[in-house]
mmCIF file with all atom_site columns, C-alpha atoms in Angstrom:
data_model
loop_
_atom_site.group_PDB
_atom_site.id
_atom_site.type_symbol
_atom_site.label_atom_id
_atom_site.label_alt_id
_atom_site.label_comp_id
_atom_site.label_asym_id
_atom_site.label_entity_id
_atom_site.label_seq_id
_atom_site.pdbx_PDB_ins_code
_atom_site.Cartn_x
_atom_site.Cartn_y
_atom_site.Cartn_z
_atom_site.occupancy
_atom_site.B_iso_or_equiv
_atom_site.pdbx_formal_charge
_atom_site.auth_seq_id
_atom_site.auth_comp_id
_atom_site.auth_asym_id
_atom_site.auth_atom_id
_atom_site.pdbx_PDB_model_num
ATOM 1  C CA . MET A 1 1  ? 77.984  123.429 42.976 1.00 0.00 ? 1  MET A CA 1
ATOM 2  C CA . LEU A 1 2  ? 78.407  126.804 41.306 1.00 0.00 ? 2  LEU A CA 1
ATOM 3  C CA . THR A 1 3  ? 75.428  129.005 42.091 1.00 0.00 ? 3  THR A CA 1
ATOM 4  C CA . HIS A 1 4  ? 76.610  132.394 40.901 1.00 0.00 ? 4  HIS A CA 1
ATOM 5  C CA . CYS A 1 5  ? 78.185  133.056 37.545 1.00 0.00 ? 5  CYS A CA 1
ATOM 6  C CA . ARG A 1 6  ? 79.812  136.302 36.526 1.00 0.00 ? 6  ARG A CA 1
ATOM 7  C CA . THR A 1 7  ? 78.514  137.327 33.133 1.00 0.00 ? 7  THR A CA 1
ATOM 8  C CA . HIS A 1 8  ? 80.333  140.587 32.539 1.00 0.00 ? 8  HIS A CA 1
ATOM 9  C CA . GLN A 1 9  ? 83.963  141.650 32.712 1.00 0.00 ? 9  GLN A CA 1
ATOM 10 C CA . THR A 1 10 ? 85.353  145.106 33.157 1.00 0.00 ? 10 THR A CA 1
ATOM 11 C CA . THR A 1 11 ? 87.735  146.233 30.461 1.00 0.00 ? 11 THR A CA 1
ATOM 12 C CA . THR A 1 12 ? 88.928  149.525 31.926 1.00 0.00 ? 12 THR A CA 1
ATOM 13 C CA . THR A 1 13 ? 92.663  149.957 32.147 1.00 0.00 ? 13 THR A CA 1
ATOM 14 C CA . PRO A 1 14 ? 94.140  152.496 34.542 1.00 0.00 ? 14 PRO A CA 1
ATOM 15 C CA . THR A 1 15 ? 96.342  155.046 32.802 1.00 0.00 ? 15 THR A CA 1
ATOM 16 C CA . ALA A 1 16 ? 98.927  157.359 34.277 1.00 0.00 ? 16 ALA A CA 1
ATOM 17 C CA . THR A 1 17 ? 99.017  161.077 33.714 1.00 0.00 ? 17 THR A CA 1
ATOM 18 C CA . ARG A 1 18 ? 102.054 162.639 32.070 1.00 0.00 ? 18 ARG A CA 1
ATOM 19 C CA . VAL A 1 19 ? 103.337 163.883 35.452 1.00 0.00 ? 19 VAL A CA 1
ATOM 20 C CA . GLU A 1 20 ? 102.999 160.412 36.999 1.00 0.00 ? 20 GLU A CA 1
ATOM 21 C CA . ALA A 1 21 ? 104.786 158.818 34.042 1.00 0.00 ? 21 ALA A CA 1
ATOM 22 C CA . ASP A 1 22 ? 107.629 161.361 34.264 1.00 0.00 ? 22 ASP A CA 1
ATOM 23 C CA . THR A 1 23 ? 107.958 160.774 38.007 1.00 0.00 ? 23 THR A CA 1
ATOM 24 C CA . LEU A 1 24 ? 108.102 157.028 37.502 1.00 0.00 ? 24 LEU A CA 1
ATOM 25 C CA . ALA A 1 25 ? 110.696 157.382 34.742 1.00 0.00 ? 25 ALA A CA 1
ATOM 26 C CA . SER A 1 26 ? 112.892 159.606 36.927 1.00 0.00 ? 26 SER A CA 1
ATOM 27 C CA . LEU A 1 27 ? 112.731 157.074 39.765 1.00 0.00 ? 27 LEU A CA 1
ATOM 28 C CA . MET A 1 28 ? 113.740 154.270 37.432 1.00 0.00 ? 28 MET A CA 1
ATOM 29 C CA . VAL A 1 29 ? 116.892 156.022 36.193 1.00 0.00 ? 29 VAL A CA 1
ATOM 30 C CA . GLU A 1 30 ? 118.179 157.241 39.578 1.00 0.00 ? 30 GLU A CA 1
ATOM 31 C CA . ASP A 1 31 ? 120.670 155.213 41.610 1.00 0.00 ? 31 ASP A CA 1
ATOM 32 C CA . GLU A 1 32 ? 119.170 152.973 44.247 1.00 0.00 ? 32 GLU A CA 1
ATOM 33 C CA . ALA A 1 33 ? 120.934 154.731 47.091 1.00 0.00 ? 33 ALA A CA 1
ATOM 34 C CA . VAL A 1 34 ? 119.380 158.051 46.090 1.00 0.00 ? 34 VAL A CA 1
ATOM 35 C CA . VAL A 1 35 ? 115.862 156.610 45.975 1.00 0.00 ? 35 VAL A CA 1
ATOM 36 C CA . SER A 1 36 ? 115.936 154.323 48.999 1.00 0.00 ? 36 SER A CA 1
ATOM 37 C CA . ASP A 1 37 ? 118.733 155.925 51.025 1.00 0.00 ? 37 ASP A CA 1
ATOM 38 C CA . ALA A 1 38 ? 120.224 152.450 51.451 1.00 0.00 ? 38 ALA A CA 1
ATOM 39 C CA . PRO A 1 39 ? 123.786 152.138 52.708 1.00 0.00 ? 39 PRO A CA 1
ATOM 40 C CA . THR A 1 40 ? 126.358 151.610 49.991 1.00 0.00 ? 40 THR A CA 1
ATOM 41 C CA . TYR A 1 41 ? 129.450 149.424 50.076 1.00 0.00 ? 41 TYR A CA 1
ATOM 42 C CA . SER A 1 42 ? 132.640 151.152 51.163 1.00 0.00 ? 42 SER A CA 1
ATOM 43 C CA . PRO A 1 43 ? 135.733 148.957 51.518 1.00 0.00 ? 43 PRO A CA 1
ATOM 44 C CA . GLU A 1 44 ? 137.561 151.428 53.773 1.00 0.00 ? 44 GLU A CA 1
ATOM 45 C CA . ALA A 1 45 ? 134.934 150.880 56.474 1.00 0.00 ? 45 ALA A CA 1
ATOM 46 C CA . LEU A 1 46 ? 136.167 147.326 57.001 1.00 0.00 ? 46 LEU A CA 1
ATOM 47 C CA . GLY A 1 47 ? 139.632 148.525 58.012 1.00 0.00 ? 47 GLY A CA 1
ATOM 48 C CA . LEU A 1 48 ? 138.118 151.063 60.376 1.00 0.00 ? 48 LEU A CA 1
ATOM 49 C CA . LEU A 1 49 ? 135.996 148.379 62.051 1.00 0.00 ? 49 LEU A CA 1
ATOM 50 C CA . LEU A 1 50 ? 138.992 146.078 62.466 1.00 0.00 ? 50 LEU A CA 1
ATOM 51 C CA . LEU A 1 51 ? 141.036 148.914 63.972 1.00 0.00 ? 51 LEU A CA 1
ATOM 52 C CA . ALA A 1 52 ? 138.248 149.715 66.434 1.00 0.00 ? 52 ALA A CA 1
ATOM 53 C CA . LEU A 1 53 ? 138.050 146.038 67.412 1.00 0.00 ? 53 LEU A CA 1
ATOM 54 C CA . LEU A 1 54 ? 141.788 145.842 68.043 1.00 0.00 ? 54 LEU A CA 1
ATOM 55 C CA . LEU A 1 55 ? 141.863 149.064 70.076 1.00 0.00 ? 55 LEU A CA 1
ATOM 56 C CA . SER A 1 56 ? 138.807 148.302 72.188 1.00 0.00 ? 56 SER A CA 1
ATOM 57 C CA . PRO A 1 57 ? 139.545 147.558 75.855 1.00 0.00 ? 57 PRO A CA 1
ATOM 58 C CA . LYS A 1 58 ? 139.396 143.982 77.075 1.00 0.00 ? 58 LYS A CA 1
ATOM 59 C CA . PRO A 1 59 ? 136.620 143.060 79.520 1.00 0.00 ? 59 PRO A CA 1
ATOM 60 C CA . PRO A 1 60 ? 137.672 142.840 83.178 1.00 0.00 ? 60 PRO A CA 1
ATOM 61 C CA . LYS A 1 61 ? 138.580 139.417 84.527 1.00 0.00 ? 61 LYS A CA 1
ATOM 62 C CA . GLU A 1 62 ? 136.835 137.993 87.558 1.00 0.00 ? 62 GLU A CA 1
ATOM 63 C CA . LYS A 1 63 ? 138.989 137.610 90.649 1.00 0.00 ? 63 LYS A CA 1
ATOM 64 C CA . SER A 1 64 ? 139.141 134.137 92.104 1.00 0.00 ? 64 SER A CA 1
ATOM 65 C CA . THR A 1 65 ? 137.768 133.746 95.671 1.00 0.00 ? 65 THR A CA 1
ATOM 66 C CA . ARG A 1 66 ? 140.231 131.041 96.771 1.00 0.00 ? 66 ARG A CA 1
#
Protein backbone atom coordinates (compact mmCIF):
# COMPACT_ATOMS: atom_id res chain seq x y z
CA MET A 1 0.00 0.00 0.00
CA LEU A 2 1.38 3.39 -0.97
CA THR A 3 1.39 5.68 2.04
CA HIS A 4 3.48 8.59 0.82
CA CYS A 5 2.97 10.36 -2.47
CA ARG A 6 5.33 12.92 -3.93
CA THR A 7 3.34 15.93 -5.05
CA HIS A 8 6.05 18.21 -6.37
CA GLN A 9 8.90 17.78 -8.83
CA THR A 10 12.04 19.81 -9.12
CA THR A 11 12.64 21.34 -12.52
CA THR A 12 16.12 22.77 -12.02
CA THR A 13 18.68 21.78 -14.60
CA PRO A 14 22.38 22.04 -13.81
CA THR A 15 24.25 24.24 -16.26
CA ALA A 16 27.96 24.45 -16.92
CA THR A 17 29.95 27.64 -16.88
CA ARG A 18 31.77 28.74 -20.01
CA VAL A 19 35.10 27.53 -18.59
CA GLU A 20 33.65 24.10 -17.78
CA ALA A 21 32.12 23.81 -21.25
CA ASP A 22 35.44 24.77 -22.89
CA THR A 23 37.31 22.24 -20.76
CA LEU A 24 34.86 19.51 -21.68
CA ALA A 25 35.08 20.39 -25.38
CA SER A 26 38.89 20.28 -25.29
CA LEU A 27 38.82 16.85 -23.64
CA MET A 28 36.44 15.54 -26.28
CA VAL A 29 38.66 16.55 -29.22
CA GLU A 30 41.99 15.31 -27.80
CA ASP A 31 43.32 11.84 -28.58
CA GLU A 32 42.53 9.18 -26.03
CA ALA A 33 46.17 8.50 -25.25
CA VAL A 34 46.72 12.14 -24.32
CA VAL A 35 43.74 12.21 -21.97
CA SER A 36 44.05 8.80 -20.34
CA ASP A 37 47.75 8.09 -20.88
CA ALA A 38 46.75 4.65 -22.16
CA PRO A 39 49.32 2.59 -24.03
CA THR A 40 49.02 2.76 -27.79
CA TYR A 41 49.55 -0.01 -30.32
CA SER A 42 53.05 -0.26 -31.76
CA PRO A 43 53.72 -3.18 -34.12
CA GLU A 44 57.50 -3.01 -33.68
CA ALA A 45 57.11 -4.01 -30.03
CA LEU A 46 55.97 -7.48 -31.06
CA GLY A 47 59.26 -8.19 -32.82
CA LEU A 48 61.20 -6.94 -29.82
CA LEU A 49 59.25 -9.24 -27.49
CA LEU A 50 59.83 -12.25 -29.75
CA LEU A 51 63.56 -11.47 -29.92
CA ALA A 52 63.75 -11.23 -26.12
CA LEU A 53 61.95 -14.57 -25.81
CA LEU A 54 64.35 -16.27 -28.20
CA LEU A 55 67.45 -14.82 -26.51
CA SER A 56 66.36 -15.54 -22.95
CA PRO A 57 68.33 -18.29 -21.20
CA LYS A 58 66.75 -21.69 -20.75
CA PRO A 59 65.91 -22.80 -17.20
CA PRO A 60 68.38 -25.23 -15.61
CA LYS A 61 67.57 -28.93 -15.85
CA GLU A 62 67.35 -31.07 -12.75
CA LYS A 63 70.05 -33.69 -12.38
CA SER A 64 68.83 -37.24 -11.98
CA THR A 65 69.74 -38.97 -8.68
CA ARG A 66 70.14 -42.48 -10.14
